């Protein structure tokens, strides 16, 4: 996400309209459509679009590594998912974020500073703040209060909530509300209080209802006009709270992003978000290039950032040459540093400096003698290496990712090599490697990020029971169609 001093914009958004398009299979699987919408009118060239995106991706990694105690992965415009559901008597829309573990929403009265131009109200259903009607404040003695305050002991929370000393001594603070908590994203933040209410997710029959759904209510925010539904690994995330009532839904979810290549003509089909497991029948298996088994890799536990979906990257192959990854990418240490975060909210994939250099050097060794480097395009986009594609793309080598657990994923070329028309050189065709330098290995926090551009055309599964992430190549629009038929 871009620093607050820069002027960057949303170039595509994924919208989830649960109230309009939600369906449920007999096994309890929930499937939501993710709709993409570009806003390319905010960019004067493809260079501008890509440069803004690289800046935001780099800033997101920076905030991974230098967080405030309550900072989650910052949301990156261009990778936003919104979902709608009923809370009490009102319908609300929130961003979906796999990098945070708390659900919060704007409440009346709501004051948002520096929110002008942050979103288009006409494109998001129910974007406004809600009135708290039936919601009940969460007690400062509750586990939820301790969780949102980084596991502070109840005695400290009772003190912050200004409980009388005699109540603290006998551990009786149930009548006092949980103190406000603070969260910050890449270029925004909010202060909220915890409440609980009945949450209803409309299904076929009956609706899925959570009686004591816990969420944050914010009356003030900086640069965050829309609330967030955290899908991370914390106890207050939406999947975790769903799992308390429906483990088959909350402990296993996936999404499948339709490939777009920043082309508005390629994003007119829904991308499915799936809660729970679905059955793959023989018809689906026989579809050409559709069904494939998952390549699973274990989730790495992170003591400092437990809500991260971290995995180990063992290496990258360019053609037949395998480049081993450094130890920082293969594991997370006791201080919570290292590993690769599988992140739906960052556009580009980032690797630590020396490993990144080794990968792109091998790529250039194979392509450089055949295709001319587009140095000016590299300067304007923030991506490298880039080439003029006068002689075609047949010389672009294959790229594989090797994950922990002895699993390898073959990347489709369009996922790691973006070809487009150079707006500023007589419409020449150019191509750029969609990797970014993630900085020195000595940095704290994750060593790398697997961004959503690499994830296109794959169903990415988060299996929380077996603590693993899976990748399976899919035709995502066809997956949506087949699940809808079932």
Tab-separated table of C-alpha atoms in Angstrom:
chain	number	residue	atom	x	y	z
A	1	UNK	CA	0.000	0.000	0.000
A	2	UNK	CA	1.320	3.429	-0.873
A	3	UNK	CA	2.660	5.801	1.752
A	4	UNK	CA	0.104	8.362	2.881
A	5	UNK	CA	1.992	11.155	1.105
A	6	UNK	CA	1.594	9.585	-2.332
A	7	UNK	CA	-1.443	9.684	-4.594
A	8	UNK	CA	-2.326	6.163	-5.688
A	9	UNK	CA	-5.653	4.780	-6.792
A	10	UNK	CA	-7.757	1.660	-7.092
A	11	UNK	CA	-7.344	0.052	-10.505
A	12	UNK	CA	-9.628	-2.906	-9.969
A	13	UNK	CA	-11.919	-4.041	-7.214
A	14	UNK	CA	-13.512	-7.388	-6.454
A	15	UNK	CA	-17.032	-7.157	-5.104
A	16	UNK	CA	-18.941	-9.886	-3.295
A	17	UNK	CA	-22.713	-9.462	-3.410
A	18	UNK	CA	-23.877	-12.113	-0.968
A	19	UNK	CA	-27.454	-10.911	-0.749
A	20	UNK	CA	-27.889	-11.182	-4.534
A	21	UNK	CA	-25.843	-14.177	-5.617
A	22	UNK	CA	-25.184	-16.428	-2.647
A	23	UNK	CA	-26.035	-20.097	-2.900
A	24	UNK	CA	-25.515	-23.096	-0.665
A	25	UNK	CA	-24.942	-26.722	-1.526
A	26	UNK	CA	-26.455	-29.614	0.412
A	27	UNK	CA	-23.151	-30.135	2.196
A	28	UNK	CA	-23.264	-26.631	3.682
A	29	UNK	CA	-20.818	-25.029	1.246
A	30	UNK	CA	-21.235	-21.278	0.759
A	31	UNK	CA	-20.172	-19.809	-2.583
A	32	UNK	CA	-19.883	-16.093	-3.273
A	33	UNK	CA	-19.182	-14.322	-6.577
A	34	UNK	CA	-16.202	-11.974	-6.636
A	35	UNK	CA	-16.688	-9.314	-9.284
A	36	UNK	CA	-13.804	-7.298	-10.680
A	37	UNK	CA	-14.161	-3.702	-11.826
A	38	UNK	CA	-11.280	-1.654	-13.160
A	39	UNK	CA	-10.942	2.096	-12.780
A	40	UNK	CA	-8.376	2.745	-15.483
A	41	UNK	CA	-9.658	6.267	-16.076
A	42	UNK	CA	-7.530	7.278	-13.077
A	43	UNK	CA	-4.345	6.395	-14.975
A	44	UNK	CA	-2.910	8.236	-17.952
A	45	UNK	CA	-0.935	5.212	-19.188
A	46	UNK	CA	-0.191	1.548	-18.514
A	47	UNK	CA	3.145	2.720	-17.051
A	48	UNK	CA	1.267	4.849	-14.518
A	49	UNK	CA	-1.012	1.942	-13.568
A	50	UNK	CA	1.882	-0.479	-13.030
A	51	UNK	CA	4.039	2.073	-11.193
A	52	UNK	CA	1.231	2.885	-8.770
A	53	UNK	CA	0.721	-0.810	-8.155
A	54	UNK	CA	4.408	-1.521	-7.502
A	55	UNK	CA	4.545	1.367	-5.032
A	56	UNK	CA	1.525	0.056	-3.164
A	57	UNK	CA	2.836	-3.521	-3.116
A	58	UNK	CA	6.214	-2.375	-1.751
A	59	UNK	CA	4.524	-0.278	0.910
A	60	UNK	CA	2.390	-3.256	1.983
A	61	UNK	CA	5.507	-5.356	2.563
A	62	UNK	CA	7.073	-2.454	4.471
A	63	UNK	CA	4.084	-2.378	6.818
A	64	UNK	CA	4.330	-6.158	7.255
A	65	UNK	CA	7.811	-5.579	8.634
A	66	UNK	CA	7.415	-2.418	10.696
A	67	UNK	CA	4.018	-2.757	12.339
A	68	UNK	CA	2.496	-1.057	15.336
A	69	UNK	CA	1.449	-3.652	17.902
A	70	UNK	CA	-2.080	-3.697	16.490
A	71	UNK	CA	-1.268	-3.288	12.795
A	72	UNK	CA	-2.558	-5.916	10.406
A	73	UNK	CA	-1.609	-6.364	6.778
A	74	UNK	CA	-2.704	-3.098	5.149
A	75	UNK	CA	-5.370	-3.403	2.508
A	76	UNK	CA	-4.142	-2.689	-0.997
A	77	UNK	CA	-6.690	-0.993	-3.265
A	78	UNK	CA	-6.852	-3.005	-6.442
A	79	UNK	CA	-7.177	-6.194	-4.423
A	80	UNK	CA	-10.282	-5.436	-2.375
A	81	UNK	CA	-13.127	-7.858	-1.767
A	82	UNK	CA	-16.415	-6.638	-0.331
A	83	UNK	CA	-19.017	-8.882	1.238
A	84	UNK	CA	-22.516	-8.028	2.437
A	85	UNK	CA	-24.515	-9.555	5.271
A	86	UNK	CA	-27.087	-8.669	7.911
A	87	UNK	CA	-26.081	-7.537	11.383
A	88	UNK	CA	-29.072	-7.105	13.643
A	89	UNK	CA	-31.689	-5.396	11.470
A	90	UNK	CA	-29.253	-3.761	9.043
A	91	UNK	CA	-27.324	-4.863	5.952
A	92	UNK	CA	-23.657	-3.878	5.792
A	93	UNK	CA	-20.781	-4.240	3.328
A	94	UNK	CA	-17.185	-4.822	4.412
A	95	UNK	CA	-13.847	-5.461	2.733
A	96	UNK	CA	-12.616	-9.027	2.984
A	97	UNK	CA	-9.004	-9.222	4.191
A	98	UNK	CA	-7.032	-12.442	4.662
A	99	UNK	CA	-4.321	-10.439	6.422
A	100	UNK	CA	-6.230	-9.268	9.498
A	101	UNK	CA	-8.132	-11.063	12.219
A	102	UNK	CA	-10.837	-8.653	13.409
A	103	UNK	CA	-14.197	-7.648	11.958
A	104	UNK	CA	-14.943	-3.938	12.301
A	105	UNK	CA	-17.445	-1.542	10.775
A	106	UNK	CA	-18.216	2.196	10.819
A	107	UNK	CA	-20.987	3.215	13.213
A	108	UNK	CA	-23.077	6.381	13.571
A	109	UNK	CA	-21.868	8.987	14.243
A	110	UNK	CA	-18.863	8.303	12.014
A	111	UNK	CA	-16.062	10.719	11.206
A	112	UNK	CA	-13.521	9.640	8.586
A	113	UNK	CA	-10.522	11.906	8.036
A	114	UNK	CA	-8.801	11.983	4.609
A	115	UNK	CA	-11.376	9.636	3.085
A	116	UNK	CA	-12.165	11.707	-0.005
A	117	UNK	CA	-11.595	9.680	-3.165
A	118	UNK	CA	-10.956	6.471	-1.209
A	119	UNK	CA	-13.840	4.591	-2.799
A	120	UNK	CA	-16.816	5.000	-5.103
A	121	UNK	CA	-20.011	4.830	-3.008
A	122	UNK	CA	-22.120	3.908	-6.055
A	123	UNK	CA	-20.088	0.732	-6.663
A	124	UNK	CA	-20.306	-0.676	-3.128
A	125	UNK	CA	-23.692	-1.778	-1.725
A	126	UNK	CA	-24.554	-0.449	1.755
A	127	UNK	CA	-21.276	1.472	2.238
A	128	UNK	CA	-22.455	3.803	4.980
A	129	UNK	CA	-22.097	3.595	8.770
A	130	UNK	CA	-24.775	1.689	10.703
A	131	UNK	CA	-26.799	2.530	13.771
A	132	UNK	CA	-26.210	0.251	16.730
A	133	UNK	CA	-29.614	-0.994	17.803
A	134	UNK	CA	-29.569	-4.482	19.303
A	135	UNK	CA	-25.770	-4.744	19.738
A	136	UNK	CA	-24.412	-5.405	23.250
A	137	UNK	CA	-21.017	-4.125	24.508
A	138	UNK	CA	-18.484	-6.894	25.117
A	139	UNK	CA	-17.232	-7.205	28.698
A	140	UNK	CA	-13.640	-6.271	29.538
A	141	UNK	CA	-13.389	-9.660	31.258
A	142	UNK	CA	-14.222	-11.630	28.119
A	143	UNK	CA	-11.767	-13.659	26.023
A	144	UNK	CA	-12.693	-11.531	23.009
A	145	UNK	CA	-11.531	-8.385	24.779
A	146	UNK	CA	-8.233	-10.012	25.685
A	147	UNK	CA	-7.787	-11.191	22.092
A	148	UNK	CA	-8.349	-7.801	20.505
A	149	UNK	CA	-5.914	-6.209	22.965
A	150	UNK	CA	-3.077	-8.622	22.131
A	151	UNK	CA	-3.924	-11.049	24.954
A	152	UNK	CA	-3.643	-8.562	27.810
A	153	UNK	CA	-4.659	-10.133	31.162
A	154	UNK	CA	-8.168	-9.377	32.394
A	155	UNK	CA	-6.818	-7.403	35.392
A	156	UNK	CA	-5.075	-4.957	33.043
A	157	UNK	CA	-8.176	-4.657	30.872
A	158	UNK	CA	-10.349	-4.041	33.923
A	159	UNK	CA	-7.945	-1.294	34.961
A	160	UNK	CA	-8.043	0.318	31.525
A	161	UNK	CA	-11.844	0.099	31.621
A	162	UNK	CA	-11.707	1.996	34.961
A	163	UNK	CA	-13.260	-0.749	37.050
A	164	UNK	CA	-13.320	-0.079	40.835
A	165	UNK	CA	-10.447	-1.651	42.741
A	166	UNK	CA	-12.742	-3.934	44.737
A	167	UNK	CA	-14.132	-5.405	41.493
A	168	UNK	CA	-10.660	-5.963	40.098
A	169	UNK	CA	-9.584	-7.716	43.307
A	170	UNK	CA	-12.430	-10.225	43.109
A	171	UNK	CA	-12.161	-10.503	39.295
A	172	UNK	CA	-15.710	-9.234	38.790
A	173	UNK	CA	-15.622	-6.801	35.870
A	174	UNK	CA	-18.349	-8.334	33.743
A	175	UNK	CA	-20.480	-5.206	33.856
A	176	UNK	CA	-17.728	-2.988	32.395
A	177	UNK	CA	-17.217	-2.638	28.655
A	178	UNK	CA	-14.038	-3.673	26.842
A	179	UNK	CA	-11.798	-0.597	26.326
A	180	UNK	CA	-11.410	0.826	22.815
A	181	UNK	CA	-8.757	-0.793	20.604
A	182	UNK	CA	-6.598	0.610	17.817
A	183	UNK	CA	-5.816	-0.846	14.400
A	184	UNK	CA	-3.748	0.635	11.587
A	185	UNK	CA	-3.380	-0.308	7.939
A	186	UNK	CA	-0.891	0.969	5.352
A	187	UNK	CA	-2.326	4.448	4.989
A	188	UNK	CA	-5.218	4.466	7.423
A	189	UNK	CA	-6.319	3.512	10.931
A	190	UNK	CA	-9.323	3.404	13.257
A	191	UNK	CA	-10.360	3.228	16.912
A	192	UNK	CA	-13.229	0.908	17.831
A	193	UNK	CA	-15.113	-0.704	20.707
A	194	UNK	CA	-16.166	-4.349	20.814
A	195	UNK	CA	-19.823	-5.338	20.532
A	196	UNK	CA	-21.764	-8.539	19.902
A	197	UNK	CA	-24.950	-9.024	17.922
A	198	UNK	CA	-26.785	-11.542	15.768
A	199	UNK	CA	-25.163	-11.990	12.375
A	200	UNK	CA	-27.185	-13.497	9.533
A	201	UNK	CA	-25.641	-14.750	6.288
A	202	UNK	CA	-28.476	-15.423	3.833
A	203	UNK	CA	-28.462	-18.941	2.437
A	204	UNK	CA	-31.038	-20.983	0.544
A	205	UNK	CA	-32.973	-22.259	3.593
A	206	UNK	CA	-32.350	-21.568	6.364
A	207	UNK	CA	-30.020	-18.596	6.818
A	208	UNK	CA	-26.801	-19.106	8.758
A	209	UNK	CA	-27.147	-17.220	12.048
A	210	UNK	CA	-24.458	-16.474	14.642
A	211	UNK	CA	-26.084	-15.355	17.891
A	212	UNK	CA	-23.067	-13.718	19.558
A	213	UNK	CA	-21.028	-12.421	16.664
A	214	UNK	CA	-18.246	-10.123	17.929
A	215	UNK	CA	-17.125	-7.066	15.987
A	216	UNK	CA	-15.552	-3.660	16.415
A	217	UNK	CA	-17.637	-0.510	16.086
A	218	UNK	CA	-15.631	2.552	14.964
A	219	UNK	CA	-16.818	6.138	15.323
A	220	UNK	CA	-13.598	7.610	13.952
A	221	UNK	CA	-11.118	6.519	11.304
A	222	UNK	CA	-8.256	7.857	9.227
A	223	UNK	CA	-8.400	6.979	5.518
A	224	UNK	CA	-10.643	3.924	6.154
A	225	UNK	CA	-14.228	4.695	5.056
A	226	UNK	CA	-15.277	1.031	4.744
A	227	UNK	CA	-15.094	-1.615	7.450
A	228	UNK	CA	-13.144	-4.866	7.198
A	229	UNK	CA	-14.063	-8.524	7.627
A	230	UNK	CA	-10.818	-10.104	8.792
A	231	UNK	CA	-10.250	-13.606	7.349
A	232	UNK	CA	-6.918	-14.193	9.128
A	233	UNK	CA	-6.124	-16.925	11.662
A	234	UNK	CA	-7.159	-15.053	14.822
A	235	UNK	CA	-10.032	-16.016	17.118
A	236	UNK	CA	-12.104	-12.962	16.160
A	237	UNK	CA	-11.825	-13.405	12.378
A	238	UNK	CA	-14.952	-14.189	10.378
A	239	UNK	CA	-13.912	-17.802	9.553
A	240	UNK	CA	-12.970	-18.459	13.197
A	241	UNK	CA	-16.333	-17.249	14.454
A	242	UNK	CA	-18.129	-19.232	11.746
A	243	UNK	CA	-16.127	-22.306	12.793
A	244	UNK	CA	-17.532	-22.084	16.325
A	245	UNK	CA	-21.005	-22.875	14.939
A	246	UNK	CA	-20.225	-24.526	11.600
A	247	UNK	CA	-16.690	-25.995	11.560
A	248	UNK	CA	-17.195	-27.420	8.072
A	249	UNK	CA	-17.647	-23.857	6.762
A	250	UNK	CA	-15.286	-21.806	8.910
A	251	UNK	CA	-12.254	-24.114	8.909
A	252	UNK	CA	-11.904	-24.479	5.147
A	253	UNK	CA	-12.236	-21.752	2.530
A	254	UNK	CA	-10.863	-20.973	-0.899
A	255	UNK	CA	-11.031	-18.484	-3.736
A	256	UNK	CA	-10.288	-18.694	-7.450
A	257	UNK	CA	-9.350	-15.442	-9.206
A	258	UNK	CA	-10.175	-15.187	-12.890
A	259	UNK	CA	-7.071	-14.148	-14.860
A	260	UNK	CA	-7.262	-10.524	-15.962
A	261	UNK	CA	-3.848	-9.162	-17.066
A	262	UNK	CA	-5.203	-5.663	-16.269
A	263	UNK	CA	-7.613	-6.072	-19.197
A	264	UNK	CA	-11.195	-4.953	-18.595
A	265	UNK	CA	-12.457	-7.393	-21.221
A	266	UNK	CA	-11.220	-10.363	-19.185
A	267	UNK	CA	-12.947	-9.593	-15.901
A	268	UNK	CA	-16.615	-9.844	-16.824
A	269	UNK	CA	-17.053	-13.252	-15.166
A	270	UNK	CA	-17.363	-13.913	-11.426
A	271	UNK	CA	-14.490	-15.339	-9.400
A	272	UNK	CA	-15.791	-17.723	-6.725
A	273	UNK	CA	-15.105	-17.375	-3.002
A	274	UNK	CA	-15.991	-20.700	-1.354
A	275	UNK	CA	-16.552	-21.389	2.352
A	276	UNK	CA	-16.467	-25.112	3.047
A	277	UNK	CA	-15.662	-28.086	0.836
A	278	UNK	CA	-17.435	-28.889	-2.397
A	279	UNK	CA	-17.744	-32.195	-4.249
A	280	UNK	CA	-15.891	-32.579	-7.552
A	281	UNK	CA	-18.005	-34.853	-9.748
A	282	UNK	CA	-16.909	-36.813	-12.822
A	283	UNK	CA	-18.177	-34.147	-15.195
A	284	UNK	CA	-15.993	-31.524	-13.554
A	285	UNK	CA	-12.965	-33.829	-13.560
A	286	UNK	CA	-13.278	-34.485	-17.285
A	287	UNK	CA	-13.321	-30.831	-18.307
A	288	UNK	CA	-10.204	-29.971	-20.312
A	289	UNK	CA	-7.565	-28.163	-18.216
A	290	UNK	CA	-10.074	-27.778	-15.414
A	291	UNK	CA	-9.618	-30.320	-12.684
A	292	UNK	CA	-6.303	-30.968	-10.993
A	293	UNK	CA	-5.224	-32.149	-7.576
A	294	UNK	CA	-4.101	-29.651	-4.969
A	295	UNK	CA	-0.432	-29.070	-4.245
A	296	UNK	CA	-0.423	-28.596	-0.462
A	297	UNK	CA	2.203	-26.876	1.647
A	298	UNK	CA	2.160	-26.582	5.464
A	299	UNK	CA	1.259	-23.320	7.165
A	300	UNK	CA	4.124	-21.989	9.267
A	301	UNK	CA	3.296	-20.818	12.771
A	302	UNK	CA	4.258	-17.203	13.448
A	303	UNK	CA	4.568	-16.286	17.148
A	304	UNK	CA	4.631	-12.544	16.425
A	305	UNK	CA	2.017	-12.368	13.665
A	306	UNK	CA	-0.261	-15.379	14.299
A	307	UNK	CA	-2.870	-14.216	11.782
A	308	UNK	CA	-0.457	-14.525	8.801
A	309	UNK	CA	-0.918	-17.372	6.330
A	310	UNK	CA	2.818	-18.056	6.081
A	311	UNK	CA	4.355	-20.899	4.067
A	312	UNK	CA	7.904	-21.982	3.265
A	313	UNK	CA	9.325	-21.319	-0.204
A	314	UNK	CA	12.137	-23.787	-0.932
A	315	UNK	CA	13.179	-22.456	-4.322
A	316	UNK	CA	12.271	-21.152	-7.775
A	317	UNK	CA	13.020	-22.869	-11.084
A	318	UNK	CA	13.612	-20.870	-14.248
A	319	UNK	CA	13.405	-23.445	-17.014
A	320	UNK	CA	15.418	-26.413	-15.774
A	321	UNK	CA	17.584	-24.356	-13.402
A	322	UNK	CA	16.475	-24.516	-9.771
A	323	UNK	CA	17.555	-21.641	-7.531
A	324	UNK	CA	17.429	-22.575	-3.816
A	325	UNK	CA	15.668	-20.074	-1.566
A	326	UNK	CA	17.440	-18.625	1.490
A	327	UNK	CA	16.599	-19.900	4.962
A	328	UNK	CA	14.560	-16.751	5.650
A	329	UNK	CA	11.995	-17.825	3.030
A	330	UNK	CA	11.906	-21.464	4.086
A	331	UNK	CA	10.928	-20.959	7.723
A	332	UNK	CA	9.733	-18.521	10.406
A	333	UNK	CA	12.060	-18.024	13.369
A	334	UNK	CA	11.158	-17.690	17.041
A	335	UNK	CA	10.885	-13.907	16.713
A	336	UNK	CA	8.273	-14.202	13.947
A	337	UNK	CA	10.597	-13.265	11.092
A	338	UNK	CA	10.742	-15.038	7.745
A	339	UNK	CA	8.497	-17.183	5.582
A	340	UNK	CA	6.335	-16.196	2.633
A	341	UNK	CA	2.874	-14.740	3.267
A	342	UNK	CA	0.156	-15.940	0.885
A	343	UNK	CA	-1.646	-12.642	0.499
A	344	UNK	CA	-4.775	-11.948	-1.513
A	345	UNK	CA	-4.396	-8.231	-0.821
A	346	UNK	CA	-0.992	-7.566	-2.414
A	347	UNK	CA	-0.774	-7.441	-6.197
A	348	UNK	CA	2.826	-8.410	-6.933
A	349	UNK	CA	5.022	-11.195	-5.569
A	350	UNK	CA	8.103	-10.011	-3.666
A	351	UNK	CA	11.321	-11.846	-2.808
A	352	UNK	CA	14.288	-10.839	-0.610
A	353	UNK	CA	16.973	-8.887	-2.456
A	354	UNK	CA	19.709	-11.487	-3.099
A	355	UNK	CA	17.260	-14.221	-4.027
A	356	UNK	CA	15.298	-11.839	-6.246
A	357	UNK	CA	18.525	-10.865	-8.019
A	358	UNK	CA	19.430	-14.528	-8.548
A	359	UNK	CA	16.019	-15.288	-10.063
A	360	UNK	CA	15.847	-12.315	-12.438
A	361	UNK	CA	19.515	-12.756	-13.427
A	362	UNK	CA	18.812	-16.343	-14.501
A	363	UNK	CA	15.721	-15.151	-16.348
A	364	UNK	CA	17.716	-12.455	-18.149
A	365	UNK	CA	20.504	-14.934	-18.957
A	366	UNK	CA	17.991	-16.906	-20.990
A	367	UNK	CA	15.971	-14.065	-22.491
A	368	UNK	CA	18.497	-11.214	-22.724
A	369	UNK	CA	20.451	-12.570	-25.724
A	370	UNK	CA	17.232	-12.793	-27.750
A	371	UNK	CA	15.088	-9.842	-26.647
A	372	UNK	CA	16.169	-6.227	-26.154
A	373	UNK	CA	15.837	-4.785	-22.648
A	374	UNK	CA	13.211	-2.053	-22.277
A	375	UNK	CA	15.105	0.068	-19.759
A	376	UNK	CA	12.803	3.079	-20.011
A	377	UNK	CA	9.771	0.881	-19.336
A	378	UNK	CA	11.517	-0.518	-16.254
A	379	UNK	CA	12.037	2.996	-14.905
A	380	UNK	CA	8.436	3.976	-15.485
A	381	UNK	CA	6.777	0.818	-14.126
A	382	UNK	CA	9.046	-0.213	-11.246
A	383	UNK	CA	9.234	-3.742	-12.724
A	384	UNK	CA	12.270	-5.508	-14.142
A	385	UNK	CA	13.483	-7.035	-16.299
A	386	UNK	CA	11.293	-5.785	-19.165
A	387	UNK	CA	11.841	-6.530	-22.856
A	388	UNK	CA	10.636	-5.409	-26.255
A	389	UNK	CA	8.723	-8.364	-27.672
A	390	UNK	CA	9.517	-7.832	-31.372
A	391	UNK	CA	10.463	-11.472	-31.887
A	392	UNK	CA	7.564	-12.883	-29.874
A	393	UNK	CA	7.276	-14.549	-26.453
A	394	UNK	CA	8.396	-18.076	-27.330
A	395	UNK	CA	11.733	-17.417	-25.607
A	396	UNK	CA	10.169	-16.776	-22.181
A	397	UNK	CA	11.186	-19.695	-19.908
A	398	UNK	CA	8.871	-21.595	-17.571
A	399	UNK	CA	8.754	-20.650	-13.875
A	400	UNK	CA	8.036	-23.062	-11.009
A	401	UNK	CA	7.591	-22.396	-7.312
A	402	UNK	CA	8.851	-25.089	-4.923
A	403	UNK	CA	7.111	-25.024	-1.527
A	404	UNK	CA	7.672	-26.884	1.710
A	405	UNK	CA	6.102	-30.317	1.921
A	406	UNK	CA	7.661	-31.349	-1.389
A	407	UNK	CA	5.041	-29.528	-3.471
A	408	UNK	CA	5.735	-27.614	-6.678
A	409	UNK	CA	3.460	-25.290	-8.632
A	410	UNK	CA	3.971	-24.569	-12.335
A	411	UNK	CA	3.126	-20.942	-13.011
A	412	UNK	CA	1.215	-20.042	-16.196
A	413	UNK	CA	3.361	-17.571	-18.138
A	414	UNK	CA	0.756	-14.805	-17.920
A	415	UNK	CA	0.999	-14.966	-14.113
A	416	UNK	CA	4.692	-14.010	-14.002
A	417	UNK	CA	5.272	-12.274	-17.356
A	418	UNK	CA	2.916	-9.452	-18.300
A	419	UNK	CA	2.823	-8.393	-21.933
A	420	UNK	CA	1.290	-5.055	-22.875
A	421	UNK	CA	1.511	-2.249	-25.405
A	422	UNK	CA	4.066	0.453	-24.592
A	423	UNK	CA	1.943	3.614	-24.651
A	424	UNK	CA	4.914	5.852	-25.255
A	425	UNK	CA	6.930	4.147	-28.001
A	426	UNK	CA	4.933	3.841	-31.221
A	427	UNK	CA	2.745	1.161	-29.616
A	428	UNK	CA	5.570	-1.358	-29.284
A	429	UNK	CA	4.749	-4.556	-27.407
A	430	UNK	CA	6.723	-5.087	-24.193
A	431	UNK	CA	6.818	-7.729	-21.473
A	432	UNK	CA	7.858	-7.494	-17.811
A	433	UNK	CA	8.617	-10.075	-15.123
A	434	UNK	CA	5.994	-9.669	-12.388
A	435	UNK	CA	8.368	-9.972	-9.456
A	436	UNK	CA	9.597	-7.283	-7.087
A	437	UNK	CA	12.618	-6.760	-4.888
A	438	UNK	CA	11.483	-7.214	-1.286
A	439	UNK	CA	14.583	-5.718	0.342
A	440	UNK	CA	17.305	-7.122	2.572
A	441	UNK	CA	16.898	-10.454	4.362
A	442	UNK	CA	17.818	-8.796	7.643
A	443	UNK	CA	14.466	-6.989	7.741
A	444	UNK	CA	12.008	-8.087	10.410
A	445	UNK	CA	8.693	-9.666	9.477
A	446	UNK	CA	7.977	-11.903	6.471
A	447	UNK	CA	10.771	-12.452	3.957
A	448	UNK	CA	8.429	-12.514	0.962
A	449	UNK	CA	4.862	-12.197	-0.287
A	450	UNK	CA	2.972	-14.347	-2.767
A	451	UNK	CA	0.738	-11.704	-4.381
A	452	UNK	CA	-2.599	-12.175	-6.066
A	453	UNK	CA	-1.212	-11.740	-9.601
A	454	UNK	CA	0.671	-15.033	-9.193
A	455	UNK	CA	-2.495	-16.595	-7.749
A	456	UNK	CA	-4.678	-15.982	-10.822
A	457	UNK	CA	-6.101	-19.106	-12.418
A	458	UNK	CA	-5.559	-21.167	-9.250
A	459	UNK	CA	-7.953	-22.206	-6.561
A	460	UNK	CA	-6.112	-21.237	-3.382
A	461	UNK	CA	-7.320	-23.275	-0.393
A	462	UNK	CA	-6.860	-22.358	3.275
A	463	UNK	CA	-7.294	-25.603	5.237
A	464	UNK	CA	-7.263	-24.489	8.871
A	465	UNK	CA	-7.901	-27.944	10.337
A	466	UNK	CA	-4.830	-29.497	8.701
A	467	UNK	CA	-2.923	-26.188	8.745
A	468	UNK	CA	-1.998	-26.138	5.092
A	469	UNK	CA	-2.459	-24.028	1.969
A	470	UNK	CA	-3.286	-25.698	-1.344
A	471	UNK	CA	-2.947	-24.621	-4.980
A	472	UNK	CA	-4.824	-26.196	-7.894
A	473	UNK	CA	-4.919	-24.873	-11.433
A	474	UNK	CA	-8.479	-24.052	-12.418
A	475	UNK	CA	-10.573	-22.296	-14.997
A	476	UNK	CA	-12.070	-20.072	-12.335
A	477	UNK	CA	-15.044	-18.851	-14.362
A	478	UNK	CA	-15.903	-22.480	-15.189
A	479	UNK	CA	-15.571	-23.385	-11.512
A	480	UNK	CA	-18.121	-20.694	-10.718
A	481	UNK	CA	-20.483	-21.988	-13.407
A	482	UNK	CA	-20.215	-25.602	-12.256
A	483	UNK	CA	-20.683	-24.811	-8.583
A	484	UNK	CA	-23.660	-22.638	-9.469
A	485	UNK	CA	-25.233	-25.530	-11.395
A	486	UNK	CA	-24.766	-27.790	-8.374
